Amino acid sequence: MSRAAAGPGTFFDLVQRQRAHRAYREDPVDDEIVARVLTAATFAPSSENHQPWVFVVVRDPGRRAAIGDLMRDVWLGGGRDYTMGTAESRIFEDVDQAIDGGGFAGAPVLVVVGGDTELVAKRWMASSVFPAVQNLLLAALDEGLASALTTIAALRAEELRAIVDFPATIEPLAVVPLGWPARALGPARRIAFAEKTSRDRYGNRW
Ligand SMILES: Cc1cc2nc3c(=O)[nH]c(=O)nc-3n(C[C@H](O)[C@H](O)[C@H](O)COP(=O)(O)O)c2cc1C
């Protein structure tokens, strides 16, 4: 059998099943699991190996609610109207429901992801932090956890910073809810790689 076979539990299976969950059960997620997931995150590449990522694992109900409120404020204060015109309706409705029904804040863990501006210049920050976030998402799925990469709260960086006490040198970049899935999601819908790939020069289709 080919090493690339997408059998259950293989890397290819995981990577193809990774989806943005927006509804979580309340059951707690042990620190040991969170530690394994964050360990996977820290094995990501970064510019000059500066590893600028920082994580705040938020379990405190007050802070989780504050992050949820911030997400709702950004959504209702313009995000919703913007997304209505740009996202597929199923994504729009999913986000709308999650934000209104406390879907994200209902996750037992919210990982607030930041980038240390003393380690990496702003220009390289996102490309040095989001590989770690991708590792985090895949590791979470490997643990059976639901997760989602969200950036909506980071649009109001100062408020997100204040909720988790990030100093001025840490740039808030994302919030990743972690929890046990409230419902199973179907397969990811993605455009086949061949439609995105050329040989030797752009346009010389695969
Ligand atoms: C940079 C980035 C920012 C995102 N921000 C949000 C967000 O703020 N809220 C949200 O619900 N999903 C967010 N997502 C998740 C995307 O909506 C999701 O990855 C995409 O729609 C694919 O959906 P699927 O995972 O269900 O296949 C974000 C994804 C990326 C890559």
CSV table of C-alpha atoms and ligand atoms in Angstrom, one decimal:
chain,number,residue,atom,x,y,z
A,1,MET,CA,0.0,0.0,0.0
A,2,SER,CA,1.3,3.5,-0.8
A,3,ARG,CA,2.6,5.5,2.1
A,4,ALA,CA,0.4,8.3,0.9
A,5,ALA,CA,-2.8,6.2,1.5
A,6,ALA,CA,-5.3,8.3,3.4
A,7,GLY,CA,-6.3,5.4,5.8
A,8,PRO,CA,-7.7,6.2,9.2
A,9,GLY,CA,-5.2,7.8,11.5
A,10,THR,CA,-2.6,8.6,8.8
A,11,PHE,CA,-1.4,12.1,8.2
A,12,PHE,CA,-3.3,12.4,5.0
A,13,ASP,CA,-6.5,11.3,6.7
A,14,LEU,CA,-6.0,14.0,9.4
A,15,VAL,CA,-5.1,16.8,7.0
A,16,GLN,CA,-8.2,16.1,4.9
A,17,ARG,CA,-10.5,15.9,7.9
A,18,GLN,CA,-9.3,19.2,9.5
A,19,ARG,CA,-12.3,21.6,9.6
A,20,ALA,CA,-13.4,24.7,11.5
A,21,HIS,CA,-15.7,23.7,14.3
A,22,ARG,CA,-18.0,26.3,15.7
A,23,ALA,CA,-19.9,24.2,18.3
A,24,TYR,CA,-18.3,22.5,21.3
A,25,ARG,CA,-19.3,20.4,24.2
A,26,GLU,CA,-18.7,21.8,27.6
A,27,ASP,CA,-16.7,18.8,28.9
A,28,PRO,CA,-13.2,19.8,30.0
A,29,VAL,CA,-10.0,19.1,28.1
A,30,ASP,CA,-7.1,18.0,30.3
A,31,ASP,CA,-4.0,20.0,30.6
A,32,GLU,CA,-2.0,17.0,29.4
A,33,ILE,CA,-3.8,17.0,26.1
A,34,VAL,CA,-3.4,20.8,25.7
A,35,ALA,CA,0.3,20.4,26.4
A,36,ARG,CA,0.7,17.7,23.7
A,37,VAL,CA,-1.2,19.9,21.2
A,38,LEU,CA,0.9,23.0,22.0
A,39,THR,CA,4.1,20.9,21.9
A,40,ALA,CA,3.2,20.0,18.3
A,41,ALA,CA,2.6,23.7,17.6
A,42,THR,CA,6.1,24.5,18.8
A,43,PHE,CA,7.7,22.2,16.2
A,44,ALA,CA,6.7,24.5,13.4
A,45,PRO,CA,9.2,26.4,11.3
A,46,SER,CA,9.7,30.1,11.9
A,47,SER,CA,11.9,32.8,10.5
A,48,GLU,CA,15.5,32.1,11.6
A,49,ASN,CA,14.0,29.7,14.2
A,50,HIS,CA,13.0,32.7,16.4
A,51,GLN,CA,9.8,30.9,17.4
A,52,PRO,CA,7.9,34.1,18.1
A,53,TRP,CA,4.6,32.4,19.0
A,54,VAL,CA,3.2,32.7,22.5
A,55,PHE,CA,0.0,31.0,23.7
A,56,VAL,CA,-2.4,31.9,26.5
A,57,VAL,CA,-4.6,28.9,27.4
A,58,VAL,CA,-7.8,30.6,28.6
A,59,ARG,CA,-10.1,28.4,30.7
A,60,ASP,CA,-11.4,31.2,33.1
A,61,PRO,CA,-15.1,31.6,32.3
A,62,GLY,CA,-14.9,35.4,32.7
A,63,ARG,CA,-12.1,35.8,30.2
A,64,ARG,CA,-13.7,33.3,27.8
A,65,ALA,CA,-16.9,35.3,27.9
A,66,ALA,CA,-15.0,38.5,27.4
A,67,ILE,CA,-13.4,37.0,24.2
A,68,GLY,CA,-16.8,35.8,23.1
A,69,ASP,CA,-18.3,39.3,23.6
A,70,LEU,CA,-15.4,40.8,21.7
A,71,MET,CA,-16.0,38.4,18.8
A,72,ARG,CA,-19.7,39.3,18.8
A,73,ASP,CA,-18.9,43.0,18.9
A,74,VAL,CA,-16.6,42.8,15.9
A,75,TRP,CA,-19.1,40.6,14.0
A,76,LEU,CA,-22.1,42.8,14.7
A,77,GLY,CA,-20.0,46.0,14.2
A,78,GLY,CA,-19.2,45.3,10.6
A,79,GLY,CA,-17.9,41.7,10.2
A,80,ARG,CA,-21.3,40.3,9.7
A,81,ASP,CA,-22.3,42.7,6.9
A,82,TYR,CA,-18.9,42.3,5.2
A,83,THR,CA,-19.0,38.5,5.4
A,84,MET,CA,-22.6,38.4,4.1
A,85,GLY,CA,-21.3,39.6,0.7
A,86,THR,CA,-18.1,37.6,0.6
A,87,ALA,CA,-18.6,34.1,2.2
A,88,GLU,CA,-20.7,31.2,1.1
A,89,SER,CA,-24.0,31.3,2.9
A,90,ARG,CA,-23.3,28.0,4.9
A,91,ILE,CA,-20.1,29.6,6.3
A,92,PHE,CA,-21.9,32.9,7.0
A,93,GLU,CA,-24.7,31.1,8.9
A,94,ASP,CA,-22.4,28.8,10.8
A,95,VAL,CA,-20.3,31.8,12.0
A,96,ASP,CA,-23.5,33.9,12.7
A,97,GLN,CA,-24.9,31.1,14.8
A,98,ALA,CA,-21.7,30.4,16.7
A,99,ILE,CA,-21.2,34.0,17.6
A,100,ASP,CA,-24.8,34.5,18.6
A,101,GLY,CA,-25.1,31.2,20.5
A,102,GLY,CA,-21.8,31.4,22.3
A,103,GLY,CA,-20.3,28.7,20.1
A,104,PHE,CA,-16.7,29.8,20.3
A,105,ALA,CA,-16.8,31.0,23.9
A,106,GLY,CA,-18.6,27.8,24.8
A,107,ALA,CA,-15.4,25.8,24.1
A,108,PRO,CA,-13.7,24.9,27.4
A,109,VAL,CA,-10.4,26.2,26.2
A,110,LEU,CA,-9.6,29.3,24.1
A,111,VAL,CA,-6.0,29.4,23.0
A,112,VAL,CA,-5.1,33.1,22.3
A,113,VAL,CA,-2.1,33.1,20.0
A,114,GLY,CA,0.3,36.0,19.9
A,115,GLY,CA,3.5,36.9,18.2
A,116,ASP,CA,6.5,38.4,20.0
A,117,THR,CA,7.6,41.5,18.1
A,118,GLU,CA,10.9,41.5,20.0
A,119,LEU,CA,11.8,38.2,18.2
A,120,VAL,CA,10.5,38.7,14.7
A,121,ALA,CA,9.8,41.8,12.6
A,122,LYS,CA,6.2,42.5,11.8
A,123,ARG,CA,6.8,41.6,8.2
A,124,TRP,CA,7.6,38.0,9.1
A,125,MET,CA,5.2,37.6,12.0
A,126,ALA,CA,2.2,36.0,10.4
A,127,SER,CA,4.3,33.6,8.3
A,128,SER,CA,6.3,32.7,11.5
A,129,VAL,CA,3.3,32.1,13.7
A,130,PHE,CA,0.6,30.5,11.5
A,131,PRO,CA,2.6,27.3,10.7
A,132,ALA,CA,2.5,26.7,14.5
A,133,VAL,CA,-1.2,27.3,14.5
A,134,GLN,CA,-1.7,24.8,11.7
A,135,ASN,CA,0.3,22.2,13.7
A,136,LEU,CA,-1.9,23.0,16.6
A,137,LEU,CA,-5.1,22.4,14.6
A,138,LEU,CA,-3.8,19.1,13.2
A,139,ALA,CA,-2.6,17.9,16.6
A,140,ALA,CA,-6.0,18.8,18.2
A,141,LEU,CA,-7.7,16.7,15.6
A,142,ASP,CA,-5.3,13.8,16.2
A,143,GLU,CA,-6.5,14.0,19.9
A,144,GLY,CA,-10.1,13.9,18.8
A,145,LEU,CA,-10.6,17.6,19.6
A,146,ALA,CA,-12.5,20.1,17.6
A,147,SER,CA,-10.9,23.4,16.9
A,148,ALA,CA,-11.0,26.4,14.6
A,149,LEU,CA,-8.6,29.1,13.5
A,150,THR,CA,-10.3,32.4,14.2
A,151,THR,CA,-8.9,35.9,13.7
A,152,ILE,CA,-12.0,38.0,14.2
A,153,ALA,CA,-11.1,39.0,17.8
A,154,ALA,CA,-7.6,40.0,16.7
A,155,LEU,CA,-9.1,42.7,14.6
A,156,ARG,CA,-9.6,44.5,17.9
A,157,ALA,CA,-6.0,43.8,19.0
A,158,GLU,CA,-6.0,46.2,21.9
A,159,GLU,CA,-9.1,44.7,23.5
A,160,LEU,CA,-7.9,41.2,23.0
A,161,ARG,CA,-4.5,42.1,24.4
A,162,ALA,CA,-6.2,43.6,27.5
A,163,ILE,CA,-8.2,40.4,28.1
A,164,VAL,CA,-5.2,38.2,28.4
A,165,ASP,CA,-2.7,40.8,29.6
A,166,PHE,CA,-0.4,40.6,26.6
A,167,PRO,CA,2.3,43.3,26.9
A,168,ALA,CA,2.7,45.9,24.1
A,169,THR,CA,5.4,43.8,22.6
A,170,ILE,CA,3.1,40.8,21.9
A,171,GLU,CA,0.8,41.1,18.9
A,172,PRO,CA,-2.5,39.3,19.2
A,173,LEU,CA,-3.0,37.1,16.1
A,174,ALA,CA,-5.6,34.5,16.6
A,175,VAL,CA,-8.0,32.7,18.9
A,176,VAL,CA,-8.2,28.9,18.6
A,177,PRO,CA,-11.1,27.3,20.6
A,178,LEU,CA,-10.4,23.7,21.7
A,179,GLY,CA,-13.1,21.3,22.9
A,180,TRP,CA,-14.9,18.1,22.1
A,181,PRO,CA,-17.0,18.4,19.0
A,182,ALA,CA,-20.7,19.1,19.6
A,183,ARG,CA,-21.4,17.6,16.1
A,184,ALA,CA,-19.5,15.8,13.4
A,185,LEU,CA,-18.6,17.8,10.3
A,186,GLY,CA,-18.7,16.3,6.9
A,187,PRO,CA,-15.7,16.2,4.6
A,188,ALA,CA,-13.8,19.4,3.8
A,189,ARG,CA,-14.7,21.0,0.4
A,190,ARG,CA,-11.5,21.9,-1.3
A,191,ILE,CA,-10.5,22.6,-4.9
A,192,ALA,CA,-8.2,19.8,-6.3
A,193,PHE,CA,-4.5,20.6,-6.1
A,194,ALA,CA,-4.1,20.2,-9.8
A,195,GLU,CA,-6.4,23.2,-10.4
A,196,LYS,CA,-4.0,25.2,-8.3
A,197,THR,CA,-0.7,23.9,-9.6
A,198,SER,CA,1.4,24.6,-12.7
A,199,ARG,CA,4.6,23.0,-14.0
A,200,ASP,CA,7.7,25.2,-14.5
A,201,ARG,CA,5.6,28.4,-15.2
A,202,TYR,CA,2.3,29.7,-14.0
A,203,GLY,CA,-0.5,28.6,-16.3
A,204,ASN,CA,1.2,25.5,-17.6
A,205,ARG,CA,-1.4,23.3,-15.9
A,206,TRP,CA,-0.5,20.2,-14.0
B,1,LIG,C1,-6.8,33.5,8.4
B,1,LIG,C2,-8.0,32.8,8.8
B,1,LIG,C3,-8.9,33.5,9.6
B,1,LIG,C4,-10.1,32.9,10.0
B,1,LIG,N1,-10.9,33.5,10.8
B,1,LIG,C5,-12.1,32.9,11.2
B,1,LIG,C6,-12.9,33.6,12.1
B,1,LIG,O1,-12.6,34.7,12.6
B,1,LIG,N2,-14.1,33.0,12.4
B,1,LIG,C7,-14.4,31.8,11.9
B,1,LIG,O2,-15.5,31.3,12.3
B,1,LIG,N3,-13.6,31.1,11.1
B,1,LIG,C8,-12.5,31.6,10.7
B,1,LIG,N4,-11.6,31.0,9.9
B,1,LIG,C9,-11.9,29.6,9.4
B,1,LIG,C10,-12.4,29.6,8.0
B,1,LIG,O3,-13.7,30.1,7.8
B,1,LIG,C11,-12.3,28.1,7.5
B,1,LIG,O4,-11.0,27.6,7.6
B,1,LIG,C12,-12.8,27.9,6.0
B,1,LIG,O5,-14.1,28.4,5.8
B,1,LIG,C13,-12.8,26.4,5.6
B,1,LIG,O6,-13.8,25.8,6.3
B,1,LIG,P1,-13.8,24.3,6.8
B,1,LIG,O7,-12.7,24.2,7.8
B,1,LIG,O8,-15.1,24.1,7.4
B,1,LIG,O9,-13.6,23.4,5.6
B,1,LIG,C14,-10.4,31.6,9.5
B,1,LIG,C15,-9.5,30.9,8.7
B,1,LIG,C16,-8.3,31.5,8.3
B,1,LIG,C17,-7.3,30.7,7.5
